[in-house]
JSON list of C-alpha atoms in Angstrom, two decimals:
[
{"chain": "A", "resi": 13, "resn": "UNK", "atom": "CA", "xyz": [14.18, -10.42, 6.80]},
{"chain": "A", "resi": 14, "resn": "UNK", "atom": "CA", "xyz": [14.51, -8.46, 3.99]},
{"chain": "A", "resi": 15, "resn": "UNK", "atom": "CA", "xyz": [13.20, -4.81, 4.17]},
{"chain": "A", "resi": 16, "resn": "UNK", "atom": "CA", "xyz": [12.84, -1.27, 2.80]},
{"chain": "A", "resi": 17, "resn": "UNK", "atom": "CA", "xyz": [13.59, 1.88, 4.92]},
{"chain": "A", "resi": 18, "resn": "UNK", "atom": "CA", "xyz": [13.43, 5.14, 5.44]},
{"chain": "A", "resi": 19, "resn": "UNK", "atom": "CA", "xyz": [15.91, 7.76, 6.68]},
{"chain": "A", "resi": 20, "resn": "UNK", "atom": "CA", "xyz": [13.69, 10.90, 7.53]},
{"chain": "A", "resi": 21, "resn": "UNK", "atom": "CA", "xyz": [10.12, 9.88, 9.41]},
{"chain": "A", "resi": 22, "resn": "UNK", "atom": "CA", "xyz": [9.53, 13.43, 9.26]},
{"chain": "A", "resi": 23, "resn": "UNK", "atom": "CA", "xyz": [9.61, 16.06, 7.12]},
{"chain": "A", "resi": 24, "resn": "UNK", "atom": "CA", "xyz": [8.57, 19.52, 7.53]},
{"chain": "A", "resi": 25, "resn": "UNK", "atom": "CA", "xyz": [9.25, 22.32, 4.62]},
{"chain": "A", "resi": 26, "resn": "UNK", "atom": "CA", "xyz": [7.71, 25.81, 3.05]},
{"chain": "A", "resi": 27, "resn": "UNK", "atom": "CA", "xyz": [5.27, 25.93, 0.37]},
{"chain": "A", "resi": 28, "resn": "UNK", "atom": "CA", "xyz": [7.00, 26.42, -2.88]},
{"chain": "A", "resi": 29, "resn": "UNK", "atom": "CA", "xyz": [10.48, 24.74, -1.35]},
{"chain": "A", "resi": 30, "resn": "UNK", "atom": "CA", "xyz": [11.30, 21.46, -3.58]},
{"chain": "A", "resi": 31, "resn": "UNK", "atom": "CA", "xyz": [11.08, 18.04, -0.97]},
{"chain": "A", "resi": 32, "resn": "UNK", "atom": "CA", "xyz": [12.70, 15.04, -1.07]},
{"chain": "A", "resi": 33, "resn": "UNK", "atom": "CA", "xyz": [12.12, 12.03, 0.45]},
{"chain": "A", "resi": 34, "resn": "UNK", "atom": "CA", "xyz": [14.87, 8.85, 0.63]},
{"chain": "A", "resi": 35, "resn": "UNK", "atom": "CA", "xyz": [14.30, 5.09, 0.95]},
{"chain": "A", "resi": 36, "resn": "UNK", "atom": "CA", "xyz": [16.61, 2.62, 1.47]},
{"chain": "A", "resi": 37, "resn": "UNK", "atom": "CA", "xyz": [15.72, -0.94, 0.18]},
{"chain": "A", "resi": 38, "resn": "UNK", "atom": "CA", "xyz": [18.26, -4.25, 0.39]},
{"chain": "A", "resi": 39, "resn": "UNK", "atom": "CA", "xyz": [16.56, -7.15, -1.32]},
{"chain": "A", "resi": 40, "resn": "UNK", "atom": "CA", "xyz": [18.96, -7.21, -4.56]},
{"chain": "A", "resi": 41, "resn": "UNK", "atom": "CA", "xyz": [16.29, -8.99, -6.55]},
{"chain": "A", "resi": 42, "resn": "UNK", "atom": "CA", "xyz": [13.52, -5.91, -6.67]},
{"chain": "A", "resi": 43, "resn": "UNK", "atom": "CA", "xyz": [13.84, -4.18, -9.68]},
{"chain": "A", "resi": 44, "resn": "UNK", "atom": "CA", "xyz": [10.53, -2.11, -9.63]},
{"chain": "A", "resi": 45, "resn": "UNK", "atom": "CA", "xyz": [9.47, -0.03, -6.81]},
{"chain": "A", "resi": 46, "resn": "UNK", "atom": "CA", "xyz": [6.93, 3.13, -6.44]},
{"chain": "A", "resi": 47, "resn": "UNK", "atom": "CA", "xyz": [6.02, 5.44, -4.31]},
{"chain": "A", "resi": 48, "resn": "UNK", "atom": "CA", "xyz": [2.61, 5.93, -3.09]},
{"chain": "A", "resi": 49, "resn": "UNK", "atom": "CA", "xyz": [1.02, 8.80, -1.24]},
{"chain": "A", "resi": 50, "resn": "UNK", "atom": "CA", "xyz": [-1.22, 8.21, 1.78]},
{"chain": "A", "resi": 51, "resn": "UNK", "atom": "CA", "xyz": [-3.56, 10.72, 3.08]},
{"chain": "A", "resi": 52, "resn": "UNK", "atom": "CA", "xyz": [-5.31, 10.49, 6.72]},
{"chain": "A", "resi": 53, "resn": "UNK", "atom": "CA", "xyz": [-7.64, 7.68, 6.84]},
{"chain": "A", "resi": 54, "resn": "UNK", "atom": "CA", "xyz": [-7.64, 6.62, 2.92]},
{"chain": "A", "resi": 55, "resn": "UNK", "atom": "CA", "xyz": [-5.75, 4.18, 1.02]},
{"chain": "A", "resi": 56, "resn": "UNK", "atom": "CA", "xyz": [-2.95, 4.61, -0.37]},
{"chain": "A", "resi": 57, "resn": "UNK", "atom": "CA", "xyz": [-2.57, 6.62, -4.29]},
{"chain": "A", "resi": 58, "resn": "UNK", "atom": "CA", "xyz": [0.19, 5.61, -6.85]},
{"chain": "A", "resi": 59, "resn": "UNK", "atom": "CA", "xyz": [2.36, 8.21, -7.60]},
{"chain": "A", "resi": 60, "resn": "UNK", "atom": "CA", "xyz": [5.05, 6.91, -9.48]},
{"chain": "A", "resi": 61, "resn": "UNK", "atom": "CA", "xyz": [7.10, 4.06, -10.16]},
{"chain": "A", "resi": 62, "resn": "UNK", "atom": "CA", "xyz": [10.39, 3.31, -11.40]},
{"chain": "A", "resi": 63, "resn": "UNK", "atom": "CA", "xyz": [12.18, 0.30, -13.05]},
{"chain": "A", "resi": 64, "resn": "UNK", "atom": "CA", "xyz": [15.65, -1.04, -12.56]},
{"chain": "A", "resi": 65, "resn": "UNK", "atom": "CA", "xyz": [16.49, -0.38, -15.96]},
{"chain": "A", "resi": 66, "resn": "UNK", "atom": "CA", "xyz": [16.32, 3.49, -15.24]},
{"chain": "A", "resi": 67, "resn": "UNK", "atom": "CA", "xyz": [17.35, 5.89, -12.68]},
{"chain": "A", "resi": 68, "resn": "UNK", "atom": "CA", "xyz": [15.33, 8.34, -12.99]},
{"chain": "A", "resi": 69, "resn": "UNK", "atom": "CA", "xyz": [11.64, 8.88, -13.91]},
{"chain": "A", "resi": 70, "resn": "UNK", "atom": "CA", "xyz": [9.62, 12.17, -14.22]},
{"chain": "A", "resi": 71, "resn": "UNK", "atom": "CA", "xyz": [5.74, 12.83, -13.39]},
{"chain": "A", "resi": 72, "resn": "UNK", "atom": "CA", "xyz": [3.84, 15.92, -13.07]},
{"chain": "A", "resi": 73, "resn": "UNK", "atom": "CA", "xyz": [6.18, 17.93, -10.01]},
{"chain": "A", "resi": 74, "resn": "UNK", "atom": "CA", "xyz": [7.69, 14.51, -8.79]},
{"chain": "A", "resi": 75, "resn": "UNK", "atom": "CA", "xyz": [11.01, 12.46, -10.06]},
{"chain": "A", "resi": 76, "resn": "UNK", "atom": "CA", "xyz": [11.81, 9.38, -8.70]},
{"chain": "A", "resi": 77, "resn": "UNK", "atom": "CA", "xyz": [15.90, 8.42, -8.88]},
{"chain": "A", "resi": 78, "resn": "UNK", "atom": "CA", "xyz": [16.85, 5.13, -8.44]},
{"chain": "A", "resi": 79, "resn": "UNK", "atom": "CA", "xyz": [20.28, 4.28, -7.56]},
{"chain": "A", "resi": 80, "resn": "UNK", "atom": "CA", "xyz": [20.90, 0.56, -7.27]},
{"chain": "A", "resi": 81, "resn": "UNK", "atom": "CA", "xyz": [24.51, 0.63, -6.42]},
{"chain": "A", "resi": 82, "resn": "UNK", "atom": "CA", "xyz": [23.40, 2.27, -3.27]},
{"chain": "A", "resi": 83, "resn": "UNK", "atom": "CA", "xyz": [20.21, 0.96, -2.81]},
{"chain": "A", "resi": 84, "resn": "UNK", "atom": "CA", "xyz": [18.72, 4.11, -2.43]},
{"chain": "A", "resi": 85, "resn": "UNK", "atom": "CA", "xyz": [15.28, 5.46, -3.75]},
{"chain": "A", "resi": 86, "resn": "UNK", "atom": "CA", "xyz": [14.07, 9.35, -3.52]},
{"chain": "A", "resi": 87, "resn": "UNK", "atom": "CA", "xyz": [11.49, 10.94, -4.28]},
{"chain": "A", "resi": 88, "resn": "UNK", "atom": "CA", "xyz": [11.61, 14.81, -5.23]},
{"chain": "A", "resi": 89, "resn": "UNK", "atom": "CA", "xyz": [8.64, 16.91, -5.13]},
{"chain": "A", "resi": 90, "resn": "UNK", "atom": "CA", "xyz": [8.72, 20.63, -6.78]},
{"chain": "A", "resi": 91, "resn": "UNK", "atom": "CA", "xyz": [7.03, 23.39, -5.14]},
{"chain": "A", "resi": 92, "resn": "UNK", "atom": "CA", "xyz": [5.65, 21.43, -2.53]},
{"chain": "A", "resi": 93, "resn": "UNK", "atom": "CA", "xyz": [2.15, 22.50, -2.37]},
{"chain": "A", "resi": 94, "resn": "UNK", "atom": "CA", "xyz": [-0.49, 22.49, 1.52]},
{"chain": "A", "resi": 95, "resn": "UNK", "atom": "CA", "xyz": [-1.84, 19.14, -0.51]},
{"chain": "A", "resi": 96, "resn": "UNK", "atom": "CA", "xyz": [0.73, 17.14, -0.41]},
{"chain": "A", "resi": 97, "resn": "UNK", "atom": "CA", "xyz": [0.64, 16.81, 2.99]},
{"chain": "A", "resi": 98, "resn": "UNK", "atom": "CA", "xyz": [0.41, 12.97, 3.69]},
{"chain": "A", "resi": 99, "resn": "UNK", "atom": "CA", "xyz": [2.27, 10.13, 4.61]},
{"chain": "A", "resi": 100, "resn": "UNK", "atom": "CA", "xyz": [4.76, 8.75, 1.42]},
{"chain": "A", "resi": 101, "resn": "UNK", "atom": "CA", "xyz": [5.75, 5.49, 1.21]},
{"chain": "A", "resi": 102, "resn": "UNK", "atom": "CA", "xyz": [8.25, 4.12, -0.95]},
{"chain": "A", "resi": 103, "resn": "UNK", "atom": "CA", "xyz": [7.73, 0.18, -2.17]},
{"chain": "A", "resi": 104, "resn": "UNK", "atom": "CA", "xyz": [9.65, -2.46, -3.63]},
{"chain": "A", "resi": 105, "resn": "UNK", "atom": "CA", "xyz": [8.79, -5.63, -5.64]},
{"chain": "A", "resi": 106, "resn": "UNK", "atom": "CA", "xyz": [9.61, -8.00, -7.62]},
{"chain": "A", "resi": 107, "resn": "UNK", "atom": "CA", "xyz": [8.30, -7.57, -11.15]},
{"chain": "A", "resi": 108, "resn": "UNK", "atom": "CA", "xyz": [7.03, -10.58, -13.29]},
{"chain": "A", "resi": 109, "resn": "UNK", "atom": "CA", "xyz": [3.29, -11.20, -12.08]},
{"chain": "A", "resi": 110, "resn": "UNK", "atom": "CA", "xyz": [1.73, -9.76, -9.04]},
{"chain": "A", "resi": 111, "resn": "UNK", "atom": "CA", "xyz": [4.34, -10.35, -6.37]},
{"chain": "A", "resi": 112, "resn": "UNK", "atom": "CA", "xyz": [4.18, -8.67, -2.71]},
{"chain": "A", "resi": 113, "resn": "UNK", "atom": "CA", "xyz": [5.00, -5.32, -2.44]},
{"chain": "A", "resi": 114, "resn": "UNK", "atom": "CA", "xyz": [7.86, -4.62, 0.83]},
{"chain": "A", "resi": 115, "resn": "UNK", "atom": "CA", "xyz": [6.71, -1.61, 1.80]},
{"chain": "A", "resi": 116, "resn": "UNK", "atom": "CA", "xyz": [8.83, 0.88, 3.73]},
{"chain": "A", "resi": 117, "resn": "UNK", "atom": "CA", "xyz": [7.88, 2.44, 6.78]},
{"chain": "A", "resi": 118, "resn": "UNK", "atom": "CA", "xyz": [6.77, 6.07, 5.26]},
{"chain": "A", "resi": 119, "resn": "UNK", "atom": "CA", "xyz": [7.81, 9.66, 5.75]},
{"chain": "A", "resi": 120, "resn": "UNK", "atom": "CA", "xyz": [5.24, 12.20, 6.97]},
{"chain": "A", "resi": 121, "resn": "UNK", "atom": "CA", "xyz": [5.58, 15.18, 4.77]},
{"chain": "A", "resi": 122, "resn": "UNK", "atom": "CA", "xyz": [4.39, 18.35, 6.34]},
{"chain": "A", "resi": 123, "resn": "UNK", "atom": "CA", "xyz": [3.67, 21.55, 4.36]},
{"chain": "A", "resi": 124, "resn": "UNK", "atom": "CA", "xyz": [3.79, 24.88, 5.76]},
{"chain": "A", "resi": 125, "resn": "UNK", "atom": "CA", "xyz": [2.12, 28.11, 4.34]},
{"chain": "B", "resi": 9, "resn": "UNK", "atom": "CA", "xyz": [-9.60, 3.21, -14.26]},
{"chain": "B", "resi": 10, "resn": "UNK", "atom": "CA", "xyz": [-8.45, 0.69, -12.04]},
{"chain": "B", "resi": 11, "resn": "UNK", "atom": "CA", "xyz": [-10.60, 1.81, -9.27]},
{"chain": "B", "resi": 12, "resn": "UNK", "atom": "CA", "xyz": [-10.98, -0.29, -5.86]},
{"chain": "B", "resi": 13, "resn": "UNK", "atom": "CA", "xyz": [-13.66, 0.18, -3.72]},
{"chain": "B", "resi": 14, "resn": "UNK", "atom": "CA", "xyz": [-13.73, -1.62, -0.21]},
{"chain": "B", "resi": 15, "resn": "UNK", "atom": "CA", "xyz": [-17.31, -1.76, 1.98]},
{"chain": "B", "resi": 16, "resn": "UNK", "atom": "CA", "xyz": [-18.17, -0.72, 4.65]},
{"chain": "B", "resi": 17, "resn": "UNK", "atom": "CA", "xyz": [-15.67, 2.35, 5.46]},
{"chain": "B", "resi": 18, "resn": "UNK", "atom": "CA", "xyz": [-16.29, 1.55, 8.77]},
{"chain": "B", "resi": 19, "resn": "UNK", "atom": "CA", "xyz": [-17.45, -0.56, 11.33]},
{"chain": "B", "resi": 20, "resn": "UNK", "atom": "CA", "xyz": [-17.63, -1.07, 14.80]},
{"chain": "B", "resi": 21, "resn": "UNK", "atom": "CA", "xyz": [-18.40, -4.60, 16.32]},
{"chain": "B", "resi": 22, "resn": "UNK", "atom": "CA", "xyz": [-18.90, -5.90, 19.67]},
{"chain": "B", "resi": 23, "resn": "UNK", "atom": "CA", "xyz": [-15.76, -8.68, 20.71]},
{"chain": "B", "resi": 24, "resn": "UNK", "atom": "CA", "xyz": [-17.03, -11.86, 19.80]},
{"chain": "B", "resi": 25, "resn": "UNK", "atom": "CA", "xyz": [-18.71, -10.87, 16.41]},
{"chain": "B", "resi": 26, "resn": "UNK", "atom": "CA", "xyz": [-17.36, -11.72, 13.08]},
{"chain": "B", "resi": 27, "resn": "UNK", "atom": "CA", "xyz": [-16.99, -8.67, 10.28]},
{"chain": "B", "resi": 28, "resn": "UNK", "atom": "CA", "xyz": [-16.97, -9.21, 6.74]},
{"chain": "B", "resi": 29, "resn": "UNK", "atom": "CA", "xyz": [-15.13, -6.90, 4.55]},
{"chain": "B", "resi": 30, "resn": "UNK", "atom": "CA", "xyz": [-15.67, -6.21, 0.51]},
{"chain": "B", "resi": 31, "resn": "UNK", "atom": "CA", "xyz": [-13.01, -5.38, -2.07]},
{"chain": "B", "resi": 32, "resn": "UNK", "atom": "CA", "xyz": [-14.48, -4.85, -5.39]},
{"chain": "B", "resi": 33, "resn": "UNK", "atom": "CA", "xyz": [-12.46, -4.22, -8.77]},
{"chain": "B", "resi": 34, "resn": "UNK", "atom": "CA", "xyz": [-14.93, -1.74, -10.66]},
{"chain": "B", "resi": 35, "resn": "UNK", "atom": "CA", "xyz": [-13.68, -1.52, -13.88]},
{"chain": "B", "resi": 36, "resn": "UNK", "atom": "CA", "xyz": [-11.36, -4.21, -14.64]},
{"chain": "B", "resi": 37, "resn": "UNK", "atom": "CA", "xyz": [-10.79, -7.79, -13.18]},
{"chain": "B", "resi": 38, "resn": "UNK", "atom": "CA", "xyz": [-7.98, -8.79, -11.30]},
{"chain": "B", "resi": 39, "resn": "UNK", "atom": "CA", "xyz": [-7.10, -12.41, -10.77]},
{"chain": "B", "resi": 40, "resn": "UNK", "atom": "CA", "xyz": [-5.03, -11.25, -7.86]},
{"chain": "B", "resi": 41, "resn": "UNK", "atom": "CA", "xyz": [-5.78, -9.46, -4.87]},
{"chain": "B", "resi": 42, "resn": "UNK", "atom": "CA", "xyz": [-3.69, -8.23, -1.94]},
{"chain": "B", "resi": 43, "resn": "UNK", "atom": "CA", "xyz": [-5.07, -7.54, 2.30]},
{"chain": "B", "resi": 44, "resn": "UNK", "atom": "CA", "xyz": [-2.91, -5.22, 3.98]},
{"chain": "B", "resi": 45, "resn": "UNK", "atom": "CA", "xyz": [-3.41, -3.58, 7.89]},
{"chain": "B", "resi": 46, "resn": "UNK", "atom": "CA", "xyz": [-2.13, -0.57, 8.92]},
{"chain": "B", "resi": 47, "resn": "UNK", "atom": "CA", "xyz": [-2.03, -0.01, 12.82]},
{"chain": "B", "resi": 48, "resn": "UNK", "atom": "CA", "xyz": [-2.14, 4.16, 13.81]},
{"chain": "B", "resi": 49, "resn": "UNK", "atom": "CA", "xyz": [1.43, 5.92, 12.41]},
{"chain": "B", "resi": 50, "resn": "UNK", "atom": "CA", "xyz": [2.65, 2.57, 11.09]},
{"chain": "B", "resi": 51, "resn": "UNK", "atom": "CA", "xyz": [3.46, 1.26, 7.86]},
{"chain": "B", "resi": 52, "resn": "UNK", "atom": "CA", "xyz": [1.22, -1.31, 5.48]},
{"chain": "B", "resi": 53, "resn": "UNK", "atom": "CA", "xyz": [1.57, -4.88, 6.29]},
{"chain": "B", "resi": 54, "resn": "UNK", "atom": "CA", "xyz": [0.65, -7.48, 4.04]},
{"chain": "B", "resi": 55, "resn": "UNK", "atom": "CA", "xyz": [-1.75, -10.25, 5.35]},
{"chain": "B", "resi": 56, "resn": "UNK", "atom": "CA", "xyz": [-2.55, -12.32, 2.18]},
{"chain": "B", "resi": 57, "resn": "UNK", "atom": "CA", "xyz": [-2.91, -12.73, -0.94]},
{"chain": "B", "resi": 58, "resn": "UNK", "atom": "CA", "xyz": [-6.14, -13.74, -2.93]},
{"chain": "B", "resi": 59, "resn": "UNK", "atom": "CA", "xyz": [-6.07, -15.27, -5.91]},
{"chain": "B", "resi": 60, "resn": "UNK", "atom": "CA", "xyz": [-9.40, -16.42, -7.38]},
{"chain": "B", "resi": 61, "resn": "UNK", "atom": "CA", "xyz": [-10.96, -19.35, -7.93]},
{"chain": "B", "resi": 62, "resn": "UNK", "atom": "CA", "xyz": [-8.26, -20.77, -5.44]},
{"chain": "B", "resi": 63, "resn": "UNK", "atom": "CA", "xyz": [-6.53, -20.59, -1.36]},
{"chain": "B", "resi": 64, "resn": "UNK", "atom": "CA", "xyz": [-4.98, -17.46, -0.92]},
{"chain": "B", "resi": 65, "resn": "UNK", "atom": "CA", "xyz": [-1.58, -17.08, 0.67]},
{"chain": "B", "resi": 66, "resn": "UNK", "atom": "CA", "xyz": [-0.93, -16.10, 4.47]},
{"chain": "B", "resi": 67, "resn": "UNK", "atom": "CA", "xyz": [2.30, -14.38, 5.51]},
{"chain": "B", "resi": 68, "resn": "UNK", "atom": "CA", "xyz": [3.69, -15.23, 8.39]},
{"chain": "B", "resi": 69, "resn": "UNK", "atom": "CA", "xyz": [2.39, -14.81, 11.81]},
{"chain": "B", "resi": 70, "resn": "UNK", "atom": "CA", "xyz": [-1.23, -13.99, 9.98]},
{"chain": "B", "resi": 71, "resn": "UNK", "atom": "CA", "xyz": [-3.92, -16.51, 11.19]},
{"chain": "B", "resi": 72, "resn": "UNK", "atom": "CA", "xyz": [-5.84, -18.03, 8.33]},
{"chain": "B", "resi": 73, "resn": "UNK", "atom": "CA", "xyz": [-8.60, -19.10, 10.20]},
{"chain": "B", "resi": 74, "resn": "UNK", "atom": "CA", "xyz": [-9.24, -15.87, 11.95]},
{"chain": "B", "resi": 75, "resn": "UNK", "atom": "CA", "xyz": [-8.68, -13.90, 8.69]},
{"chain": "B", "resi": 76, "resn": "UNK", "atom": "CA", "xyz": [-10.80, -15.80, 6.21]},
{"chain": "B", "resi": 77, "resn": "UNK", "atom": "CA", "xyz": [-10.22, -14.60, 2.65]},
{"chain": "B", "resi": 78, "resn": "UNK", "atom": "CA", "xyz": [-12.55, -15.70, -0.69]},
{"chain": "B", "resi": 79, "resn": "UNK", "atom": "CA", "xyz": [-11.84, -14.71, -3.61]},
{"chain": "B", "resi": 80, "resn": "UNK", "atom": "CA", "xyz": [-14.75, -16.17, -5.24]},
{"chain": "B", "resi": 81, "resn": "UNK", "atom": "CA", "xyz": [-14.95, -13.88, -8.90]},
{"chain": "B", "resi": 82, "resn": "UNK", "atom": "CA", "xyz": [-12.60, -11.80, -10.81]},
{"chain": "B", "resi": 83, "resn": "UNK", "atom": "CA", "xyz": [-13.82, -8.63, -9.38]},
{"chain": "B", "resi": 84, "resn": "UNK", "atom": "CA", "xyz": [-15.04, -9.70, -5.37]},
{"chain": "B", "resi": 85, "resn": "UNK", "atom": "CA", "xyz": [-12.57, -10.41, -2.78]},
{"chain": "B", "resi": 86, "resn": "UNK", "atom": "CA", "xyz": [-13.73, -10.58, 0.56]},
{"chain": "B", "resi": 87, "resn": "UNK", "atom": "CA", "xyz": [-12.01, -10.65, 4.06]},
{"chain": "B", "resi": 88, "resn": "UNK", "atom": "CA", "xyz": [-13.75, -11.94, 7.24]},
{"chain": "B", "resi": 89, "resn": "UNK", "atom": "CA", "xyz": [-12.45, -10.88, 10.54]},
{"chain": "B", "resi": 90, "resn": "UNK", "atom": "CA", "xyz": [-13.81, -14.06, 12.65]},
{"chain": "B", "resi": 91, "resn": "UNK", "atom": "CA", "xyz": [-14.51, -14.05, 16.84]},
{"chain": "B", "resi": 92, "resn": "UNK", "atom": "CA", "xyz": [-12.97, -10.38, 16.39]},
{"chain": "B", "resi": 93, "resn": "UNK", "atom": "CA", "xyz": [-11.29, -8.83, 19.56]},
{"chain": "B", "resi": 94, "resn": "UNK", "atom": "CA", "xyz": [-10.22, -5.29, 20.67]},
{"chain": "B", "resi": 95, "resn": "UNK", "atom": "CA", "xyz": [-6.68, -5.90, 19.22]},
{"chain": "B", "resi": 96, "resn": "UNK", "atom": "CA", "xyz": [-7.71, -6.83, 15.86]},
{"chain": "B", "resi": 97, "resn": "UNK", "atom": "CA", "xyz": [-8.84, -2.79, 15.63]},
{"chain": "B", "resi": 98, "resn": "UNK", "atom": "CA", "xyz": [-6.98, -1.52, 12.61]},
{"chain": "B", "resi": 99, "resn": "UNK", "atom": "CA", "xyz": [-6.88, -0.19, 9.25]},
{"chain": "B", "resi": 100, "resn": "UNK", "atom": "CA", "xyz": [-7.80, -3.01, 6.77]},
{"chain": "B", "resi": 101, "resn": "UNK", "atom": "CA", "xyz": [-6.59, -1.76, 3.10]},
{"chain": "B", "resi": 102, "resn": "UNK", "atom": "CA", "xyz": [-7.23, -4.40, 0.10]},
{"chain": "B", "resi": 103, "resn": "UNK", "atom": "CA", "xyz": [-5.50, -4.02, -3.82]},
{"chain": "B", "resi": 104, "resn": "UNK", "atom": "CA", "xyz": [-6.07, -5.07, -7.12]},
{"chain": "B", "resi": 105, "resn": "UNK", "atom": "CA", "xyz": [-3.68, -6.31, -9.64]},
{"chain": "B", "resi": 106, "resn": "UNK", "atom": "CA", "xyz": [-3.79, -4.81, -13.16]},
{"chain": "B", "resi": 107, "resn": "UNK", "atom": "CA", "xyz": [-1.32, -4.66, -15.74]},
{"chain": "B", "resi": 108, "resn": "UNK", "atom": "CA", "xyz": [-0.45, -0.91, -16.50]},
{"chain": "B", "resi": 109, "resn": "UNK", "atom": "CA", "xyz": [2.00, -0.45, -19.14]},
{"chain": "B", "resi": 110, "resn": "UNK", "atom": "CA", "xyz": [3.12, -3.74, -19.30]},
{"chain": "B", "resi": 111, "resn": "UNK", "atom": "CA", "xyz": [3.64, -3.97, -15.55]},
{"chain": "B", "resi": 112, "resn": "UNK", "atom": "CA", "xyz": [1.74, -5.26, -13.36]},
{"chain": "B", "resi": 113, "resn": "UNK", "atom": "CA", "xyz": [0.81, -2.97, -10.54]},
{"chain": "B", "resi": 114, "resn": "UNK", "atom": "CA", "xyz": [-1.65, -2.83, -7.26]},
{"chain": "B", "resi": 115, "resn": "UNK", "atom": "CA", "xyz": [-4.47, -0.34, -7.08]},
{"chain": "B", "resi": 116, "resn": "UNK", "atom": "CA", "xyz": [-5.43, 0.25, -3.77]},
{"chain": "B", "resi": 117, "resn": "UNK", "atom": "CA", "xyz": [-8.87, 0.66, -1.95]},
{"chain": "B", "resi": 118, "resn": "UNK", "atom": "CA", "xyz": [-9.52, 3.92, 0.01]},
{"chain": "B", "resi": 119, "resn": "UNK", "atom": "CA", "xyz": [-9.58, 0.99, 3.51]},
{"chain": "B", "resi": 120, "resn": "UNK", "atom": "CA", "xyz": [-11.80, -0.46, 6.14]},
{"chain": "B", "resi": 121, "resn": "UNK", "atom": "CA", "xyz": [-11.30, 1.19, 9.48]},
{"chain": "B", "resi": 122, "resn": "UNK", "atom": "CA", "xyz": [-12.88, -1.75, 12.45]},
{"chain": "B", "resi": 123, "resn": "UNK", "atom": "CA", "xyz": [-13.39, -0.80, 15.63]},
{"chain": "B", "resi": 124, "resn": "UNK", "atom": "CA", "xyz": [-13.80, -3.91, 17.98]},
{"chain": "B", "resi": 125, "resn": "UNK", "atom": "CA", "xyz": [-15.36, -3.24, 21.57]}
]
């Protein structure tokens, strides 16, 4: 079936060093996806989404770039900071009531002093 | 806002016994609701999907009478783990649809870790 992947299932990097995180997704007909963050034994938190109208979205330290020609998804985090180490995982969905969301199978992101 | 809460946290049952899980939308109502488990360094899987006042939706491969789900008001959805056994130990994780922005979008509870011996 359809699915949404992940390259890295690991990622280590410095404090203050910029991460980024890929997913791959293949079902054609998702045009919004989002990335949530999940921390040891909690639920997982929004942290940003991104429609298929745009390719590129900016929070607070995090951009999301979209490219659907690729199907490819990342997630870039500035000056990755000791808390935001967690598990990221990137979703997809199709928008127009509240369909599934095809999660991928998450990158653990670990931050070193 | 949009804040989930799920009761209890935790639990730990005896095989056999039947565990009842709460997912409660605290400040807005959601007409849809989404069960997801999460085995140790795996990814979310959906089980089903409430919608109240009516059946909710297995996927695949999820049983529907071992996993009973009622969805019984716009703000309670609750999932029952029936005859549990040592492989239905897992992370149970529920959402809430609200519309944010014009989208709709699923807040998620903080989980339901269950422990069966």
């Amino acid at each position: 079936g359809e699915s949404v992947g992940l390259h890295l299932p690991t990622l280590s990097v410095q404090e203050g060093d910029n991460s980024i995180i890929n997913c791959a997704y293949s079902n054609s007909a998702s045009d919004y996806f989002i990335w949530y963050k999940q921390e040891s034994g909690k639920g997982p938190q929004f942290i940003i989404d991104i429609r298929s109208n745009m390719d590129k979205r900016q929070g607070q330290r995090v951009t999301v770039l979209l490219n659907k020609t690729v199907k490819h998804l990342s997630l870039q985090i500035a000056a990755t900071q000791p808390g935001d180490s967690a598990v990221y995982f990137c979703a997809e969905t199709v928008s127009g009531g509240y369909n599934k969301l095809i999660f991928g199978a998450g990158t653990r992101l670990a931050v070193h002093p | 806002g949009a804040v989930v809460s799920q009761h209890p946290s935790w639990v730990i049952c005896k095989s056999g016994t039947s565990v009842k899980i709460e997912c409660r939308s605290l400040d807005f109502q959601a007409t849809t609701m989404f069960w997801y488990r999460q085995f140790p360094k795996q990814s979310l899987m959906l089980m089903a999907t409430s919608n109240e006042g009516s059946k909710a939706t297995y996927e695949q491969g999820v049983e529907k009478d071992k996993f009973l789900i009622n969805h019984a008001s716009l703000t309670l959805s609750t999932l029952t783990v029936t005859s549990a056994h040592p492989e239905d130990s897992s992370f149970y994780i529920c959402s809430a649809g609200a519309a944010s922005k014009g989208i709709e979008t699923q807040y998620f509870g903080p989980g339901t870790r269950l422990l069966v011996l």
